[in-house]
Structure formats: structure tokens, C-alpha cells
């Protein structure tokens, strides 16, 4: 039985997701000691640009249609760019591992807490509970997909094992994606863009028989995150320093430090600057 991690990385005009994925992979290797494979749309570009990438495998898949999205770099800077997020539902068929950890390229490990997931006897583990590094923000949008609807689950990081049940789940996620215009109306989703978080949440709801069932298990630890309106300053071993936006004060921040906690850093621009050796601001 094999265990490994997959990171999806599809670059757009401004964000080098492959660079972020290489950095995230070094953290997985250091803290979990498992191989990491990359899923991307251009193997040649990756190997030409990063010949010492260190991935176990690079898996090339065709891009699916992208959508425009506004990406922030702190509270005062934003830019509309392509969002290429529609390939994740294919993960069951492309993973080379029996048990797979899937994580975003901006999910930074600073602990070995996810090691515990590999010993849990279940088909799918995913985060529902989460913690915002800025304590003043309304987090309802990460609790339910809307106030009157179903629980929200994070497709940012999850663990699954090969089984008929897991295969049925990912087939269902694909079905939801292919019929997004219908499911968006059915579940009263205001967002115009397809989101994996929403598709996973809907598929989990259906797999639970549209009740509060026990189809999925909560991943060990907590989904801790900072938004793209926050700014990453540094990552030093297991210490992460972030400037989080002040409440009701545009362009001003508070410094926050975490230690030994995995963090979803949504400001990809500031993460890229740190990786390049620049300052986070």
C-alpha cells in the first residue's frame, strides 16, 4: 500500500503556482516524510523551468475552462486573473497512490499533525471546522455555503484512500461540476464561479443522504487560514508571521505569529515574494 501527496498547479499570467507547489512539497516531505507528485498542464515547462523540482512524479492533464476571479494582495491591491480550478475532481483517477493527501499549493505545513490521518480507517477525511487568523472577521461563509444551506467543507486539503465509495464520491463531484448551473440554483449559491469547496460540500451532502450523516471524517488538526487581504511576512521553520487586516481600517494591519500550525496562505502574491527571498510587503 502506497501513501503520497498530490499538489495541483496551473499557472496564470501573474501567479507561478508551480513555484508555490515546489515550496509546499518541501514542507510535506520534511514534516510527513511521504513522496509528493505534481499535477499540472505542461510538464515540459515545469522541467525546463525547475529541473531540480524534486517531485516524485509530474502528471500532465489537460486544462478545463477557467473563470476570471479577483485576487487580492493585501487590502489595497487587487487584480482580475484566470482561475484554473476545475481539474481537482479528476484526482481519484490520476493519483499514483493508494492513500493520497491532496493539498493546495498555498497550504503550508508547519507540523506533522496530518500523519495521523494515514492511520484512520475511513474513505475520506476533510476539514469542516476552521480558524481565521483575524479574529474579528465574520466566518459564516466558511461554516455553511450560505446561511440557509448545507455545511461548508474545505477542498483545500483532504485525504482519501482508493475504494469504491471514494470513487463514487469523486464521480459525484464531477457530476456536480458538469451540471454546475443546476446545482448552483438548487443550493442557492450566489457565487458566479465554480468552486471545489462548494462541489465537495454538495457531494458530501448527497453521500450523507442529504442529512447530517457520517460519510466523511474530520481531518486531524484545524484548518487555519489567512485571507488574500492579509499579507504573509515570513516562514521560519515552523513559525509563520502574517499581517492581518485591521477591522474597519483599510490598509492597516496587525501582526500575527503562529508556531507549529499548518496555515492556508491565500495571498499567493506575498507567498511568492517570500519564496523568492523578498519581503512579504
Coordinates of C-alpha atoms in Angstrom, one line a residue:
X1 CA 0.0 0.0 0.0
X2 CA 1.5 3.3 -1.1
X3 CA 0.9 6.8 0.5
X4 CA 1.8 10.1 -1.1
X5 CA 0.7 13.6 -1.7
X6 CA -0.7 15.4 -4.8
X7 CA -0.5 19.2 -5.4
X8 CA -2.3 20.8 -8.3
X9 CA -0.6 23.7 -10.1
X10 CA -1.9 25.6 -13.1
X11 CA -0.2 28.9 -13.7
X12 CA -1.9 32.0 -14.8
X13 CA -0.3 35.2 -16.2
X14 CA 0.7 36.5 -12.8
X15 CA 1.0 33.6 -10.4
X16 CA 3.5 30.8 -10.7
X17 CA 1.6 28.1 -8.9
X18 CA 4.3 25.5 -9.7
X19 CA 6.8 27.6 -7.7
X20 CA 4.4 27.6 -4.8
X21 CA 3.8 23.9 -5.2
X22 CA 7.6 23.1 -5.0
X23 CA 7.8 25.1 -1.8
X24 CA 4.7 23.3 -0.4
X25 CA 6.1 20.0 -1.4
X26 CA 9.4 20.6 0.6
X27 CA 7.2 21.1 3.7
X28 CA 5.3 17.9 3.1
X29 CA 8.5 15.9 2.7
X30 CA 10.0 17.5 5.8
X31 CA 7.0 17.0 8.1
X32 CA 5.3 13.9 6.8
X33 CA 8.1 12.1 5.0
X34 CA 6.0 11.0 2.0
X35 CA 6.5 11.4 -1.7
X36 CA 4.8 14.3 -3.5
X37 CA 3.6 14.4 -7.1
X38 CA 2.6 17.4 -9.1
X39 CA -0.5 17.7 -11.3
X40 CA -0.1 20.3 -14.0
X41 CA -0.9 21.1 -17.6
X42 CA 2.6 21.5 -19.0
X43 CA 5.3 19.0 -17.9
X44 CA 7.9 20.5 -20.3
X45 CA 7.6 24.0 -18.9
X46 CA 8.0 22.6 -15.3
X47 CA 11.1 20.5 -16.1
X48 CA 12.7 23.3 -18.2
X49 CA 12.0 26.0 -15.6
X50 CA 12.6 23.9 -12.5
X51 CA 14.9 21.0 -13.4
X52 CA 15.5 20.2 -9.7
X53 CA 11.8 20.3 -8.8
X54 CA 12.1 17.2 -6.5
X55 CA 8.6 15.8 -7.3
X56 CA 8.1 12.0 -7.2
X57 CA 6.1 12.3 -10.4
X58 CA 4.7 15.0 -12.6
X59 CA 1.3 14.2 -14.0
X60 CA 0.1 16.2 -17.0
X61 CA -3.6 16.7 -17.5
X62 CA -5.5 19.0 -20.0
X63 CA -6.8 22.2 -18.7
X64 CA -10.5 22.7 -18.3
X65 CA -12.2 26.1 -18.9
X66 CA -11.1 28.8 -16.4
X67 CA -13.0 31.6 -15.0
X68 CA -11.9 35.2 -14.1
X69 CA -11.5 36.0 -10.4
X70 CA -10.3 38.9 -8.4
X71 CA -7.1 38.1 -6.5
X72 CA -6.0 40.5 -3.6
X73 CA -2.5 41.3 -2.4
X74 CA -3.5 42.9 0.8
X75 CA -6.4 45.2 1.3
X76 CA -5.2 47.9 -1.2
X77 CA -4.2 45.9 -4.2
X78 CA -6.3 43.5 -6.4
X79 CA -6.2 42.1 -9.9
X80 CA -8.6 40.1 -12.0
X81 CA -6.9 36.9 -13.3
X82 CA -7.7 33.5 -14.7
X83 CA -8.7 30.9 -12.0
X84 CA -7.9 27.4 -13.2
X85 CA -9.5 25.3 -10.5
X86 CA -11.6 22.8 -12.4
X87 CA -9.3 19.7 -12.5
X88 CA -9.4 18.6 -8.9
X89 CA -12.4 16.2 -9.3
X90 CA -10.2 14.0 -11.5
X91 CA -7.9 13.2 -8.6
X92 CA -9.2 9.7 -8.0
X93 CA -8.3 8.6 -11.5
X94 CA -4.9 10.2 -11.7
X95 CA -3.3 9.6 -8.2
X96 CA -0.5 7.0 -8.3
X97 CA -1.0 6.3 -4.5
X98 CA -3.4 4.0 -2.6
X99 CA -3.8 6.7 0.1
X100 CA -3.5 10.3 -1.1
X101 CA -3.1 13.6 0.6
X102 CA -4.3 16.4 -1.7
X103 CA -3.4 20.0 -0.8
X104 CA -3.4 23.4 -2.4
X105 CA 0.0 24.9 -3.4
X106 CA -0.7 27.7 -0.8
X107 CA -1.3 25.3 2.1
X108 CA 1.9 25.4 4.2
X109 CA 2.7 22.6 6.6
X110 CA 4.4 23.5 9.8
X111 CA 3.7 20.3 11.7
X112 CA 3.3 16.6 11.3
X113 CA -0.4 16.5 12.5
X114 CA -1.6 15.1 9.2
X115 CA 0.5 12.0 9.7
X116 CA -2.3 10.8 12.0
X117 CA -4.7 10.8 9.0
X118 CA -2.9 7.9 7.4
X119 CA -3.8 5.6 10.3
X120 CA -7.6 6.4 10.3
X121 CA -9.8 3.7 8.7
X122 CA -12.1 5.8 6.6
X123 CA -12.5 6.7 2.9
X124 CA -12.4 10.5 3.1
X125 CA -11.1 13.0 5.6
X126 CA -11.6 16.7 5.1
X127 CA -11.9 19.9 7.1
X128 CA -15.2 21.4 8.1
X129 CA -14.1 23.3 11.2
X130 CA -11.7 26.3 10.6
X131 CA -9.9 29.1 12.3
X132 CA -9.3 32.6 10.8
X133 CA -6.1 34.3 12.0
X134 CA -8.0 37.6 12.1
X135 CA -10.4 37.0 15.0
X136 CA -12.8 39.9 14.1
X137 CA -14.0 38.6 10.7
X138 CA -17.3 37.0 10.0
X139 CA -16.7 33.3 9.3
X140 CA -20.2 32.2 8.4
X141 CA -19.2 31.8 4.7
X142 CA -16.8 29.0 5.8
X143 CA -19.4 27.3 8.1
X144 CA -22.2 26.9 5.5
X145 CA -22.3 27.5 1.8
X146 CA -25.0 30.1 2.6
X147 CA -26.9 30.9 5.8
X148 CA -29.8 28.6 5.0
X149 CA -27.9 25.8 3.3
X150 CA -25.6 22.9 3.9
X151 CA -22.3 22.6 5.8
X152 CA -19.2 24.0 4.1
X153 CA -16.2 21.7 3.6
X154 CA -12.7 22.8 2.5
X155 CA -11.4 21.2 -0.7
X156 CA -8.1 22.9 0.2
X157 CA -6.7 19.8 1.8
X158 CA -8.1 16.3 2.2
X159 CA -7.0 12.6 2.5
X160 CA -8.7 9.7 0.7
X161 CA -8.0 6.1 0.0
X162 CA -8.8 4.1 -3.1
X163 CA -12.2 2.4 -2.6
X164 CA -15.5 2.0 -4.4
X165 CA -17.0 4.6 -2.0
X166 CA -14.3 7.1 -2.7
X167 CA -14.6 6.6 -6.4
X168 CA -18.3 7.1 -6.2
X169 CA -17.7 10.4 -4.3
X170 CA -15.4 11.8 -6.9
X171 CA -17.7 10.7 -9.7
X172 CA -20.4 12.7 -7.9
X173 CA -18.1 15.8 -7.6
X174 CA -17.5 15.6 -11.3
X175 CA -21.3 15.3 -12.0
X176 CA -21.9 18.4 -9.8
X177 CA -19.2 20.3 -11.7
X178 CA -20.6 19.3 -15.1
X179 CA -24.1 20.5 -14.0
X180 CA -23.0 23.5 -12.0
X181 CA -25.6 25.8 -13.3
X182 CA -28.3 23.5 -11.9
X183 CA -26.7 22.8 -8.6
X184 CA -25.9 26.5 -8.0
X185 CA -29.6 27.3 -8.2
X186 CA -30.6 24.2 -6.2
X187 CA -28.3 25.1 -3.3
X188 CA -28.9 28.9 -3.6
X189 CA -25.2 29.7 -4.3
X190 CA -24.7 33.3 -5.1
X191 CA -21.1 33.0 -6.4
X192 CA -20.9 33.0 -10.2
X193 CA -17.7 30.9 -10.2
X194 CA -17.4 27.2 -9.8
X195 CA -15.7 26.4 -6.5
X196 CA -14.3 23.0 -5.5
X197 CA -15.3 23.8 -1.9
X198 CA -19.0 24.1 -3.0
X199 CA -18.9 21.0 -5.2
X200 CA -17.3 18.9 -2.4
X201 CA -19.8 20.2 0.1
X202 CA -22.7 19.3 -2.2
X203 CA -21.4 15.9 -2.9
X204 CA -20.8 15.2 0.8
X205 CA -24.4 16.3 1.5
X206 CA -25.7 13.9 -1.2
X207 CA -23.5 11.0 0.0
X208 CA -24.9 11.6 3.5
X209 CA -28.4 11.0 2.2
X210 CA -29.0 14.8 2.4
X211 CA -28.8 14.6 6.2
X212 CA -26.1 15.2 8.8
X213 CA -24.5 11.8 8.2
X214 CA -21.1 10.4 8.8
X215 CA -19.8 9.9 5.3
X216 CA -16.6 11.9 6.0
X217 CA -14.3 12.2 8.9
X218 CA -12.7 15.5 10.1
X219 CA -9.0 15.7 9.3
X220 CA -6.7 15.9 12.3
X221 CA -5.8 19.4 13.4
X222 CA -7.7 22.5 12.3
X223 CA -8.0 24.4 9.0
X224 CA -6.2 27.6 9.9
X225 CA -6.2 30.3 7.3
X226 CA -5.4 33.9 6.4
X227 CA -7.2 35.7 3.5
X228 CA -5.7 37.3 0.5
X229 CA -6.4 40.7 2.1
X230 CA -3.7 39.7 4.7
X231 CA 0.0 39.6 3.9
X232 CA 2.5 36.9 4.6
X233 CA 5.7 38.2 6.1
X234 CA 7.8 35.1 6.7
X235 CA 8.0 31.4 7.3
X236 CA 10.9 30.4 9.6
X237 CA 11.0 26.6 10.3
X238 CA 7.5 26.2 11.9
X239 CA 6.9 29.9 12.6
X240 CA 4.6 31.9 10.3
X241 CA 4.3 35.7 10.5
X242 CA 1.4 37.4 8.9
X243 CA -0.1 40.9 8.8
X244 CA -3.8 40.5 9.1
X245 CA -6.1 43.4 8.1
X246 CA -7.4 45.6 10.8
X247 CA -11.1 45.7 11.5
X248 CA -12.8 48.6 9.6
X249 CA -9.4 50.2 8.8
X250 CA -8.4 49.9 5.2
X251 CA -4.7 49.4 4.5
X252 CA -3.7 48.9 8.2
X253 CA -2.7 45.6 9.7
X254 CA -2.0 43.7 12.9
X255 CA 1.0 41.3 13.2
X256 CA 0.2 37.7 14.0
X257 CA 2.6 34.8 14.6
X258 CA 1.9 31.1 14.6
X259 CA 4.1 28.2 15.7
X260 CA 3.7 24.6 14.7
X261 CA 0.4 25.2 13.0
X262 CA -0.4 24.4 9.3
X263 CA -1.6 27.6 7.6
X264 CA -3.6 28.1 4.4
X265 CA -2.0 31.3 3.0
X266 CA -4.5 32.7 0.5
X267 CA -2.4 35.7 -0.5
X268 CA -0.4 33.9 -3.2
X269 CA 1.5 37.1 -4.3
X270 CA 3.0 37.6 -0.8
X271 CA 3.8 33.8 -0.6
X272 CA 5.6 34.0 -3.9
X273 CA 7.6 37.0 -2.8
X274 CA 8.7 35.2 0.3
X275 CA 9.8 32.2 -1.7
X276 CA 11.8 34.4 -4.0
X277 CA 13.6 35.9 -1.0
X278 CA 11.8 39.2 -1.0
X279 CA 9.8 40.8 1.8
X280 CA 6.1 40.0 2.2
X281 CA 5.1 43.6 1.8

